[in-house]
Coordinates of C-alpha atoms in Angstrom, one line a residue:
Chain A
M1 CA -18.8 87.3 -100.0
T2 CA -16.5 84.3 -100.1
S3 CA -14.0 83.8 -97.5
L4 CA -10.4 84.6 -98.3
F5 CA -9.4 81.6 -96.2
P6 CA -8.9 78.4 -98.2
Q7 CA -11.7 76.1 -97.5
N8 CA -9.8 72.8 -97.2
S9 CA -6.8 73.9 -95.2
L10 CA -8.2 72.6 -91.9
T11 CA -9.2 69.1 -93.1
R12 CA -6.6 66.4 -93.4
S13 CA -6.4 64.5 -96.7
P14 CA -7.6 61.0 -95.9
T15 CA -4.7 59.5 -98.0
S16 CA -1.8 61.4 -96.4
P17 CA 0.6 59.0 -94.6
R18 CA -0.2 60.6 -91.2
T19 CA -3.9 60.0 -91.4
L20 CA -3.4 56.5 -92.8
F21 CA -1.2 55.7 -89.9
N22 CA -3.9 57.1 -87.6
T23 CA -6.6 54.9 -89.1
V24 CA -4.4 51.8 -89.1
M25 CA -3.6 52.3 -85.4
T26 CA -7.3 52.9 -84.5
V27 CA -8.1 49.6 -86.2
L28 CA -5.3 47.9 -84.3
A29 CA -6.5 49.3 -81.0
F30 CA -10.0 47.9 -81.6
I31 CA -8.4 44.5 -82.5
C32 CA -6.5 44.6 -79.2
G33 CA -9.8 45.3 -77.4
A34 CA -11.5 42.4 -79.2
L35 CA -8.6 40.0 -78.5
A36 CA -8.8 40.9 -74.7
L37 CA -12.4 40.0 -74.6
V38 CA -12.1 36.7 -76.6
P39 CA -10.7 34.7 -73.7
L40 CA -13.3 35.9 -71.3
L41 CA -16.1 35.0 -73.6
A42 CA -14.4 31.7 -74.4
V43 CA -13.9 30.7 -70.8
L44 CA -17.3 31.8 -69.6
S45 CA -19.3 30.3 -72.4
Y46 CA -17.4 27.0 -72.2
V47 CA -17.7 26.7 -68.4
L48 CA -21.5 27.7 -68.6
F49 CA -22.2 25.2 -71.4
K50 CA -20.2 22.3 -69.9
G51 CA -21.1 23.1 -66.3
F52 CA -24.9 23.3 -66.8
S53 CA -25.0 20.1 -68.7
S54 CA -23.5 18.2 -65.7
L55 CA -25.3 20.1 -63.1
S56 CA -28.0 18.5 -61.0
L57 CA -29.5 18.8 -57.5
N58 CA -27.4 15.8 -56.3
V59 CA -24.3 17.8 -56.8
F60 CA -25.1 19.9 -53.8
T61 CA -26.1 17.1 -51.5
Q62 CA -24.0 14.0 -52.3
L63 CA -20.4 12.9 -51.8
P64 CA -18.0 12.3 -54.8
P65 CA -18.6 9.0 -56.5
A66 CA -16.1 6.2 -56.9
P67 CA -14.1 6.6 -60.2
F68 CA -16.2 4.4 -62.5
S69 CA -19.7 5.0 -61.1
Q70 CA -22.1 7.7 -62.3
G71 CA -23.8 10.4 -60.3
G72 CA -22.7 11.8 -57.0
G73 CA -21.8 15.3 -56.1
F74 CA -19.6 17.5 -54.1
G75 CA -21.6 18.7 -51.2
N76 CA -18.6 18.2 -48.9
A77 CA -16.4 20.4 -51.1
I78 CA -18.9 23.2 -51.0
L79 CA -19.2 23.0 -47.3
G80 CA -15.4 22.7 -46.9
T81 CA -14.9 25.8 -49.1
L82 CA -17.4 27.8 -46.9
L83 CA -15.7 26.5 -43.8
M84 CA -12.1 27.4 -44.8
V85 CA -13.1 30.8 -46.3
G86 CA -15.0 31.4 -43.1
I87 CA -11.9 30.6 -41.0
G88 CA -9.8 32.9 -43.3
A89 CA -12.4 35.7 -42.8
V90 CA -12.4 35.4 -39.1
F91 CA -8.6 35.7 -38.9
S92 CA -8.2 38.4 -41.6
I93 CA -11.1 40.8 -41.4
P94 CA -10.6 42.0 -37.8
T95 CA -6.8 42.1 -38.3
G96 CA -7.1 43.9 -41.5
V97 CA -9.7 46.5 -40.3
L98 CA -7.7 47.3 -37.1
A99 CA -4.5 47.6 -39.1
A100 CA -6.2 50.0 -41.5
I101 CA -7.6 52.0 -38.6
Y102 CA -4.1 52.6 -37.3
L103 CA -2.9 53.6 -40.8
T104 CA -5.5 56.3 -41.4
E105 CA -6.4 57.4 -37.9
F106 CA -3.4 57.3 -35.6
S107 CA -0.2 56.7 -37.4
D108 CA 2.5 59.2 -38.3
G109 CA 3.7 59.2 -41.9
R110 CA 6.7 56.9 -41.6
I111 CA 5.1 53.9 -40.0
A112 CA 2.1 54.2 -42.3
R113 CA 4.3 54.4 -45.4
G114 CA 6.2 51.4 -44.3
V115 CA 3.1 49.3 -43.5
R116 CA 1.4 50.3 -46.7
F117 CA 4.5 49.2 -48.6
A118 CA 4.5 45.9 -46.8
T119 CA 0.8 45.4 -47.6
N120 CA 1.4 45.9 -51.3
V121 CA 4.4 43.6 -51.3
L122 CA 2.3 41.0 -49.3
S123 CA -0.4 41.2 -51.9
G124 CA 2.2 40.2 -54.5
V125 CA 3.4 37.2 -52.6
P126 CA 2.5 34.1 -54.7
S127 CA -0.4 32.2 -53.3
I128 CA 1.6 29.0 -53.2
I129 CA 4.2 30.6 -50.9
A130 CA 1.3 31.5 -48.6
G131 CA 0.5 27.7 -48.7
V132 CA 4.1 26.7 -48.0
F133 CA 4.1 29.1 -45.1
A134 CA 0.9 27.8 -43.7
Y135 CA 2.2 24.3 -44.1
G136 CA 5.2 25.2 -41.9
I137 CA 3.2 27.1 -39.3
V138 CA 0.0 25.0 -39.0
V139 CA 0.5 21.6 -40.5
L140 CA 3.9 20.9 -39.1
T141 CA 2.9 22.2 -35.6
L142 CA -0.2 20.1 -35.5
T143 CA 1.9 17.0 -36.6
K144 CA 4.4 17.8 -33.8
L145 CA 1.6 18.1 -31.2
N146 CA 0.0 14.9 -32.5
L147 CA -3.2 16.7 -33.2
G148 CA -3.5 16.0 -36.8
S149 CA -1.7 17.3 -39.9
Y150 CA -3.5 18.5 -43.1
S151 CA -6.5 20.4 -41.9
A152 CA -9.2 23.0 -42.5
L153 CA -7.4 25.2 -40.0
G154 CA -4.2 25.2 -42.1
G155 CA -6.2 26.0 -45.3
G156 CA -8.1 28.8 -43.5
F157 CA -4.8 30.2 -42.3
A158 CA -3.3 30.2 -45.7
L159 CA -6.4 31.9 -47.1
A160 CA -6.3 34.5 -44.3
I161 CA -2.7 35.5 -45.4
L162 CA -4.1 36.0 -49.0
M163 CA -7.2 38.0 -47.9
L164 CA -5.4 40.3 -45.4
P165 CA -3.7 42.7 -47.9
I166 CA -7.0 43.1 -49.9
I167 CA -8.9 43.9 -46.7
V168 CA -6.3 46.3 -45.4
R169 CA -6.1 48.2 -48.7
T170 CA -9.8 48.6 -49.2
T171 CA -10.5 49.6 -45.6
D172 CA -7.6 52.0 -45.7
E173 CA -9.1 53.7 -48.8
A174 CA -12.6 53.6 -47.4
L175 CA -11.5 55.3 -44.1
Q176 CA -9.5 58.0 -46.0
L177 CA -12.7 58.9 -47.9
V178 CA -14.6 59.6 -44.6
S179 CA -14.9 63.3 -44.3
Q180 CA -12.5 65.0 -41.8
D181 CA -15.5 67.1 -40.5
L182 CA -17.1 64.0 -39.0
R183 CA -14.0 63.3 -36.9
Q184 CA -13.7 66.9 -35.8
A185 CA -17.4 67.0 -34.9
A186 CA -17.1 63.9 -32.8
L187 CA -13.9 64.9 -31.0
G188 CA -15.4 68.4 -30.5
L189 CA -18.4 66.9 -28.7
G190 CA -15.9 65.3 -26.3
A191 CA -15.8 61.9 -27.7
T192 CA -12.6 59.9 -27.1
N193 CA -10.6 58.6 -30.1
F194 CA -12.0 55.1 -29.5
Q195 CA -15.6 56.4 -29.5
T196 CA -14.9 58.5 -32.6
V197 CA -13.6 55.6 -34.6
I198 CA -16.1 52.9 -33.4
Q199 CA -19.3 55.0 -33.4
V200 CA -18.6 57.6 -36.2
V201 CA -15.8 56.8 -38.6
L202 CA -16.3 53.0 -39.0
P203 CA -20.1 53.2 -39.6
A204 CA -19.5 55.8 -42.2
A205 CA -17.0 53.6 -44.0
L206 CA -18.9 50.3 -43.4
P207 CA -20.4 49.8 -46.9
A208 CA -17.0 50.1 -48.6
I209 CA -15.4 47.8 -45.9
V210 CA -18.1 45.2 -46.5
T211 CA -17.5 45.5 -50.3
G212 CA -13.7 45.0 -49.8
S213 CA -14.3 42.0 -47.5
T214 CA -16.7 40.4 -50.0
L215 CA -14.1 40.8 -52.8
A216 CA -11.5 39.2 -50.6
I217 CA -13.8 36.3 -49.8
A218 CA -14.6 35.9 -53.5
R219 CA -10.9 35.8 -54.3
A220 CA -10.1 33.4 -51.6
S221 CA -12.9 30.9 -52.5
G222 CA -11.2 30.4 -55.9
E223 CA -7.7 29.9 -54.5
T224 CA -6.3 26.4 -55.0
A225 CA -2.6 26.3 -54.7
P226 CA -2.3 27.0 -51.0
L227 CA -5.0 24.4 -50.2
I228 CA -3.3 21.5 -52.0
F229 CA -0.9 20.9 -49.1
T230 CA -2.6 22.6 -46.2
A231 CA -6.1 21.2 -46.4
L232 CA -5.3 18.4 -48.9
F233 CA -8.6 16.8 -49.9
S234 CA -11.2 14.4 -48.6
S235 CA -14.0 12.4 -50.0
F236 CA -16.1 12.7 -46.8
W237 CA -18.1 15.4 -45.1
P238 CA -16.0 17.9 -43.1
N239 CA -15.4 16.4 -39.7
G240 CA -13.7 18.8 -37.4
L241 CA -11.2 21.6 -38.0
L242 CA -8.2 19.4 -37.7
K243 CA -9.0 16.9 -40.4
P244 CA -8.2 17.0 -44.1
T245 CA -11.0 18.9 -45.8
A246 CA -12.3 19.1 -49.3
S247 CA -12.7 22.3 -51.2
L248 CA -14.3 23.2 -54.6
A249 CA -11.1 24.5 -56.0
V250 CA -9.0 21.5 -55.2
L251 CA -11.8 19.2 -56.4
V252 CA -11.8 20.9 -59.8
Y253 CA -8.0 20.4 -59.9
N254 CA -8.0 16.7 -58.8
F255 CA -11.0 15.7 -60.9
A256 CA -10.1 17.6 -64.1
I257 CA -6.7 15.9 -64.4
S258 CA -8.2 12.5 -63.6
P259 CA -8.9 10.1 -66.5
F260 CA -12.5 9.3 -65.4
P261 CA -15.3 10.9 -67.4
S262 CA -17.7 11.1 -64.4
W263 CA -15.1 12.9 -62.4
Q264 CA -14.3 15.3 -65.3
S265 CA -18.0 16.2 -65.6
L266 CA -18.2 16.9 -61.9
A267 CA -15.1 19.1 -62.3
W268 CA -17.0 21.2 -64.9
A269 CA -20.0 21.5 -62.6
A270 CA -17.7 22.5 -59.8
S271 CA -16.0 25.1 -62.0
L272 CA -19.4 26.5 -62.9
I273 CA -20.3 26.9 -59.2
L274 CA -17.0 28.4 -58.4
V275 CA -17.1 30.9 -61.3
L276 CA -20.7 31.8 -60.5
M277 CA -19.8 32.4 -56.8
V278 CA -16.9 34.6 -57.7
L279 CA -18.6 36.5 -60.5
I280 CA -21.8 37.2 -58.6
T281 CA -20.0 38.4 -55.5
S282 CA -17.7 40.7 -57.5
I283 CA -20.6 42.1 -59.6
I284 CA -22.6 42.8 -56.4
A285 CA -19.6 44.3 -54.7
R286 CA -18.8 46.6 -57.6
W287 CA -22.5 47.5 -58.1
A288 CA -22.7 48.4 -54.4
T289 CA -19.7 50.7 -54.6
R290 CA -20.9 52.4 -57.7
Q291 CA -24.3 53.1 -56.1
K292 CA -22.6 54.8 -53.2
A293 CA -20.3 56.9 -55.4
Chain B
M1 CA -37.0 77.2 -10.2
T2 CA -34.3 77.5 -12.8
T3 CA -31.1 75.7 -13.1
N4 CA -28.0 77.7 -13.3
Y5 CA -26.2 76.3 -16.2
Y6 CA -23.3 78.7 -15.8
N7 CA -22.2 77.1 -12.6
L8 CA -21.7 73.7 -14.2
S9 CA -17.9 73.9 -14.7
P10 CA -16.3 71.7 -17.4
E11 CA -14.4 69.8 -14.8
T12 CA -17.6 68.0 -13.7
K13 CA -17.4 65.8 -16.8
K14 CA -13.8 64.7 -16.4
R15 CA -12.8 61.7 -18.3
S16 CA -12.7 58.5 -16.2
D17 CA -9.5 56.5 -16.0
L18 CA -11.3 53.7 -17.7
D19 CA -12.1 55.9 -20.7
K20 CA -8.5 57.0 -20.9
S21 CA -7.0 53.6 -20.7
L22 CA -9.6 52.2 -23.1
D23 CA -8.6 54.9 -25.6
R24 CA -4.8 54.4 -25.2
G25 CA -5.3 50.6 -25.3
F26 CA -7.3 50.9 -28.6
I27 CA -4.6 52.9 -30.2
W28 CA -2.0 50.5 -29.2
L29 CA -4.1 47.5 -30.3
T30 CA -4.5 49.0 -33.8
K31 CA -0.7 49.7 -33.9
I32 CA 0.1 46.1 -33.0
F33 CA -2.1 44.8 -35.8
A34 CA -0.6 47.3 -38.3
L35 CA 2.9 46.2 -37.4
A36 CA 1.8 42.6 -37.6
I37 CA 1.3 43.0 -41.3
A38 CA 4.9 43.9 -41.8
A39 CA 5.8 41.2 -39.3
I40 CA 3.9 38.6 -41.4
L41 CA 6.1 39.4 -44.4
L42 CA 9.2 38.9 -42.4
W43 CA 7.7 35.8 -40.7
I44 CA 7.1 34.2 -44.1
A45 CA 10.7 34.9 -45.2
F46 CA 12.0 33.5 -41.9
Q47 CA 9.7 30.4 -41.9
V48 CA 10.5 29.5 -45.5
G49 CA 14.2 30.3 -44.9
T50 CA 14.6 28.1 -41.8
S51 CA 12.8 25.2 -43.4
A52 CA 15.1 25.5 -46.4
L53 CA 18.2 25.5 -44.2
P54 CA 19.1 21.8 -44.5
A55 CA 19.0 22.0 -48.2
I56 CA 20.9 25.3 -48.3
Q57 CA 23.7 23.7 -46.3
Q58 CA 23.6 20.5 -48.4
F59 CA 23.6 22.1 -51.8
G60 CA 24.6 25.8 -51.4
L61 CA 24.3 27.9 -54.5
D62 CA 24.9 24.9 -56.7
F63 CA 21.1 24.3 -56.2
L64 CA 20.5 27.2 -58.6
I65 CA 22.6 25.8 -61.4
K66 CA 22.0 22.1 -61.2
S67 CA 19.3 20.5 -63.3
D68 CA 18.5 17.1 -61.8
W69 CA 15.7 16.5 -59.4
N70 CA 16.1 13.1 -57.9
P71 CA 14.3 12.1 -54.7
V72 CA 15.7 8.7 -54.8
N73 CA 19.3 9.7 -54.1
D74 CA 18.3 13.1 -52.6
N75 CA 20.0 15.2 -55.3
Y76 CA 18.2 18.4 -56.2
G77 CA 18.7 21.3 -58.6
V78 CA 16.2 23.9 -59.6
L79 CA 17.6 25.3 -62.8
P80 CA 15.0 23.9 -65.1
A81 CA 12.2 25.2 -62.9
I82 CA 13.8 28.7 -62.8
Y83 CA 14.2 28.6 -66.6
G84 CA 10.6 27.6 -67.0
T85 CA 9.4 30.2 -64.6
I86 CA 11.1 33.0 -66.4
V87 CA 10.5 31.9 -69.9
S88 CA 6.8 31.1 -69.5
S89 CA 6.4 34.5 -67.8
L90 CA 8.2 36.2 -70.6
I91 CA 6.1 34.5 -73.2
G92 CA 3.0 35.5 -71.3
L93 CA 4.2 39.2 -71.1
L94 CA 5.2 39.2 -74.8
I95 CA 1.6 38.4 -75.8
A96 CA -0.1 40.3 -73.0
V97 CA 1.8 43.7 -73.1
P98 CA 0.9 44.8 -76.6
I99 CA -2.7 43.7 -76.3
G100 CA -3.1 45.0 -72.8
V101 CA -1.6 48.4 -73.6
G102 CA -3.6 48.6 -76.7
T103 CA -6.7 47.8 -74.9
A104 CA -5.8 50.4 -72.2
I105 CA -5.4 53.0 -74.9
L106 CA -8.8 52.0 -76.4
L107 CA -10.4 52.3 -73.0
S108 CA -8.8 55.6 -72.0
E109 CA -9.1 57.7 -75.1
N110 CA -12.4 58.7 -76.6
F111 CA -12.7 56.0 -79.2
L112 CA -15.9 54.7 -77.7
P113 CA -18.9 56.3 -75.9
S114 CA -18.2 56.4 -72.2
Q115 CA -21.1 53.9 -71.4
V116 CA -19.5 51.3 -73.7
R117 CA -16.1 52.0 -72.2
L118 CA -17.4 51.3 -68.6
V119 CA -18.9 48.0 -69.6
L120 CA -15.6 47.0 -71.4
V121 CA -13.5 48.0 -68.3
F122 CA -15.8 45.9 -66.1
L123 CA -15.5 42.9 -68.5
V124 CA -11.8 43.1 -68.6
E125 CA -11.8 43.2 -64.8
L126 CA -14.0 40.1 -64.7
L127 CA -11.1 38.2 -66.4
A128 CA -9.1 38.8 -63.3
A129 CA -11.8 37.4 -61.1
I130 CA -12.0 33.9 -62.7
P131 CA -10.2 31.5 -60.5
S132 CA -6.9 30.2 -61.8
V133 CA -7.9 26.6 -61.6
V134 CA -10.8 27.3 -63.9
Y135 CA -8.4 28.7 -66.5
G136 CA -6.5 25.5 -66.0
V137 CA -9.4 23.2 -66.8
W138 CA -10.4 25.3 -69.7
G139 CA -6.8 25.2 -70.9
I140 CA -6.7 21.4 -70.7
F141 CA -9.9 20.8 -72.6
V142 CA -10.0 23.8 -75.0
L143 CA -6.7 25.6 -75.3
I144 CA -4.4 22.6 -75.6
P145 CA -6.2 20.9 -78.5
I146 CA -6.1 24.3 -80.5
L147 CA -2.5 24.9 -79.7
T148 CA -1.5 21.3 -80.5
D149 CA -2.8 21.8 -84.0
L150 CA -1.1 25.1 -84.3
G151 CA 2.1 23.5 -82.9
K152 CA 2.0 20.7 -85.4
W153 CA 1.8 23.2 -88.2
L154 CA 4.6 25.3 -86.7
H155 CA 6.8 22.1 -86.2
N156 CA 6.1 20.9 -89.8
S157 CA 6.7 24.2 -91.6
L158 CA 9.1 25.9 -89.3
G159 CA 10.8 23.0 -87.5
W160 CA 14.3 24.1 -88.5
I161 CA 13.9 27.0 -86.0
P162 CA 15.1 25.8 -82.6
L163 CA 12.0 27.2 -81.0
F164 CA 9.8 24.7 -82.8
N165 CA 12.1 21.8 -83.1
S166 CA 10.2 19.2 -81.1
P167 CA 6.8 17.8 -82.0
P168 CA 3.9 19.2 -79.8
T169 CA 3.0 16.9 -76.9
G170 CA -0.1 18.7 -75.8
P171 CA 1.0 20.4 -72.5
G172 CA 4.1 22.6 -72.8
M173 CA 5.6 25.9 -72.6
L174 CA 3.4 27.5 -75.3
P175 CA 0.0 26.7 -73.7
A176 CA 1.4 27.8 -70.3
G177 CA 2.6 31.1 -71.8
V178 CA -0.8 31.7 -73.5
I179 CA -2.7 31.1 -70.3
L180 CA -0.3 33.5 -68.4
A181 CA -0.9 36.1 -71.1
I182 CA -4.7 35.8 -70.5
M183 CA -4.3 36.0 -66.8
T184 CA -2.0 39.0 -66.7
L185 CA -3.8 41.0 -69.3
P186 CA -6.4 42.5 -66.9
I187 CA -3.6 43.8 -64.6
I188 CA -1.7 45.4 -67.4
T189 CA -4.8 47.0 -68.9
A190 CA -6.2 48.3 -65.6
I191 CA -2.9 49.9 -64.4
S192 CA -1.9 51.3 -67.8
R193 CA -5.4 52.7 -68.2
D194 CA -5.1 54.3 -64.7
A195 CA -1.8 55.9 -65.7
L196 CA -3.1 57.2 -69.0
I197 CA -6.3 58.6 -67.5
S198 CA -4.5 60.4 -64.7
L199 CA -2.5 62.5 -67.3
P200 CA -3.5 66.1 -67.3
P201 CA -6.0 66.9 -70.1
S202 CA -3.9 69.9 -71.1
L203 CA -1.2 67.5 -72.5
R204 CA -3.7 66.1 -75.0
Q205 CA -5.2 69.5 -75.8
A206 CA -1.7 71.0 -76.4
A207 CA -0.6 68.2 -78.8
L208 CA -3.9 68.1 -80.7
G209 CA -3.8 71.9 -80.9
L210 CA -0.4 71.8 -82.5
G211 CA -1.9 69.8 -85.3
A212 CA -0.9 66.2 -84.2
T213 CA -3.2 63.4 -85.1
R214 CA -4.8 61.4 -82.4
W215 CA -2.2 58.6 -82.6
E216 CA 0.7 61.0 -82.9
T217 CA -0.5 62.4 -79.6
I218 CA -0.7 59.0 -78.1
F219 CA 2.7 57.8 -79.2
K220 CA 4.7 61.0 -78.8
V221 CA 3.0 62.6 -75.8
L222 CA 0.8 60.3 -73.8
I223 CA 2.8 57.0 -73.7
P224 CA 6.1 58.8 -72.8
A225 CA 4.3 60.7 -70.0
A226 CA 2.6 57.5 -68.7
F227 CA 5.7 55.4 -69.3
S228 CA 6.6 54.7 -65.7
G229 CA 3.0 53.8 -64.9
I230 CA 3.0 51.3 -67.8
V231 CA 6.3 49.9 -66.8
S232 CA 5.1 49.3 -63.2
A233 CA 2.0 47.6 -64.7
V234 CA 4.2 45.2 -66.6
M235 CA 6.4 44.5 -63.5
L236 CA 3.3 43.7 -61.4
A237 CA 2.1 41.4 -64.1
L238 CA 5.5 39.7 -64.3
G239 CA 5.4 39.2 -60.5
R240 CA 1.9 37.7 -60.8
A241 CA 2.9 35.5 -63.8
M242 CA 6.0 34.1 -62.0
G243 CA 3.9 33.1 -58.9
E244 CA 0.9 31.8 -60.8
T245 CA 0.5 28.1 -60.0
M246 CA -2.6 26.2 -60.9
A247 CA -3.2 27.0 -64.5
V248 CA 0.5 26.7 -65.3
T249 CA 0.8 23.3 -63.4
M250 CA -2.1 22.0 -65.5
L251 CA -0.7 23.2 -68.8
I252 CA 3.0 23.1 -68.7
G253 CA 3.6 19.4 -68.7
N254 CA 5.9 19.2 -65.6
S255 CA 9.0 17.9 -67.2
N256 CA 12.2 18.7 -65.5
N257 CA 14.3 19.4 -68.6
I258 CA 15.5 22.5 -70.3
K259 CA 14.4 22.6 -73.9
I260 CA 14.6 25.5 -76.2
S261 CA 11.5 24.4 -78.0
L262 CA 8.3 26.1 -77.0
L263 CA 6.4 23.0 -77.9
A264 CA 8.1 20.8 -75.4
P265 CA 6.9 20.3 -71.8
S266 CA 8.6 22.2 -69.1
N267 CA 8.3 23.1 -65.4
T268 CA 8.1 26.1 -63.1
I269 CA 9.0 26.6 -59.5
S270 CA 5.4 26.9 -58.4
S271 CA 4.3 23.8 -60.3
L272 CA 7.2 21.9 -58.9
L273 CA 5.9 22.8 -55.4
A274 CA 2.2 22.1 -56.3
N275 CA 3.1 18.6 -57.7
Q276 CA 5.5 17.4 -55.1
F277 CA 4.9 19.1 -51.8
S278 CA 2.2 16.9 -50.3
E279 CA 4.1 13.7 -51.1
A280 CA 7.6 14.8 -50.1
S281 CA 9.5 13.9 -47.0
G282 CA 12.9 14.5 -45.4
L283 CA 15.5 16.4 -47.5
Q284 CA 13.0 16.7 -50.4
V285 CA 10.7 19.0 -48.3
S286 CA 13.7 21.1 -47.5
A287 CA 14.8 21.3 -51.1
L288 CA 11.2 22.3 -52.1
M289 CA 11.3 25.0 -49.4
Y290 CA 14.6 26.2 -50.9
A291 CA 12.9 26.4 -54.3
A292 CA 10.0 28.3 -52.6
L293 CA 12.5 30.7 -51.1
V294 CA 14.0 31.3 -54.6
L295 CA 10.5 32.0 -56.0
F296 CA 9.7 34.2 -53.0
L297 CA 12.9 36.3 -53.5
L298 CA 12.3 36.6 -57.2
T299 CA 8.7 37.8 -56.9
L300 CA 9.7 40.0 -54.0
L301 CA 12.3 41.7 -56.1
V302 CA 10.0 42.3 -59.0
N303 CA 7.2 43.5 -56.7
I304 CA 9.4 45.9 -54.7
L305 CA 10.8 47.3 -57.9
A306 CA 7.2 47.8 -59.2
E307 CA 6.2 49.5 -55.9
F308 CA 9.2 51.8 -56.1
I309 CA 8.2 52.8 -59.6
V310 CA 4.6 53.4 -58.5
M311 CA 5.8 55.5 -55.6
R312 CA 8.0 57.6 -57.8
V313 CA 5.1 58.2 -60.2
Q314 CA 2.8 59.2 -57.3
R315 CA 5.3 61.8 -56.0
L316 CA 5.5 63.5 -59.5

């Protein structure tokens, strides 16, 4: 028996204006997706290609060469970056974690909402403003005290300001995901708030906190603007926290806009190392969180 | 011999004073650090504001509408930089918003298998992880040559339009705008995608069930419903674009003139700071601080607006 229901009533004609519009828009969406990926591939392939061709072992162990001589490296900038990111981490990780503990564990709604709002606004503050701020706080103070001026300390301080909101936000989210049962169990056994947080809640959230801190460190190691006038640059090995200090990012900036081919090729090698550092840490961090979830 | 557990009263394990004060001290400590975050924001405003004070007293609000920047006779105005900041950000957004929202739609609806979608989401996020100075280097060596050729063609064939009335010089407003588009794209895509994904599935089902095509559903139901989320994504991207420093400094040409032409070099507040700060002294430092204060307030305004929109969305 054939159905009384017309066979074709549920399929749209492919030539009707509505379906045509649908098809055109789908094609456009795919074009948008492709356009979004073009710059990533273009930047990555170019940096890999140019960077690898000027990479050598010397790059890690030697100092920058004079403008017209060949060879040399930027060992001092790698060390300086690690140094300043380290200072930033020392300032910002404890501060950020403690602040986030207050937000999730102890605060009433109003203060928490205000501080979370401030954190989000702080994460939108341009990095160059953080640099100007660190200049005023650290560089000018050191100059006044005759202890120095442009320094690793100033650079580290600026990076700490930029890392802080990332750490607060990720720790805050990680602590909120810790099950309420754990806290109740600990408190029910007679633990104090301090013991509960330090021995039960923090260990449970530790992987996510480490991930967040890693991402903050990755972000900070690529920052340039705040370092231009807090740490400045130096062609020598780092020599104390109160002296001008080289960093990879500033080296890339200085050498890329210089007219000397040997410096430009070092800038590409430094870009490659910077990109690899940042990409590998973010990939590991993301992979670690996905494993846990 | 048996121990009588029942006679051990709870009072025998009273909390010591040390424990109690440790506990209270810890709570206070965390509270101080939490409030410190809000304090840092105020401290930044205060620090930049006081350093800018000499220039504020000297120039007043004229600073915002004057266009010379002359360290020799200490005469400063920041209008070209404000113009460049706003125009370069808007060019960036003009390119990034359609592509970013389109990509967000592609990555939130079922156009692709979910595995492929996850990889694409990750790749777009990687765009955000590349340091800005690397975009700058890439821009100098790759983007500028391409855009200079394009600019020559635009100038030769469409030179009567004011937007293209100067011959391309290499660095300029257009390369800066394009690099800002690339750098803000991941923010727009990620936040718009979040907004689209968090819509209830019943919205989609209802629209499709009424016989709408997929794109009619997207345009007439999903985008209006996620509109405030998309707007806040655009605002956050605008804030990011206005504060972006390194890539723009390397690509915009740093010329303190206001030109309508997109092919002419220009300047932004952040590149003004990046270029001059470490060599400035006296009133020039103060003038730069004043410029920094203007940038700080501009981005603060944009970010706070975005925050409010996000908060309103979350409450819905």
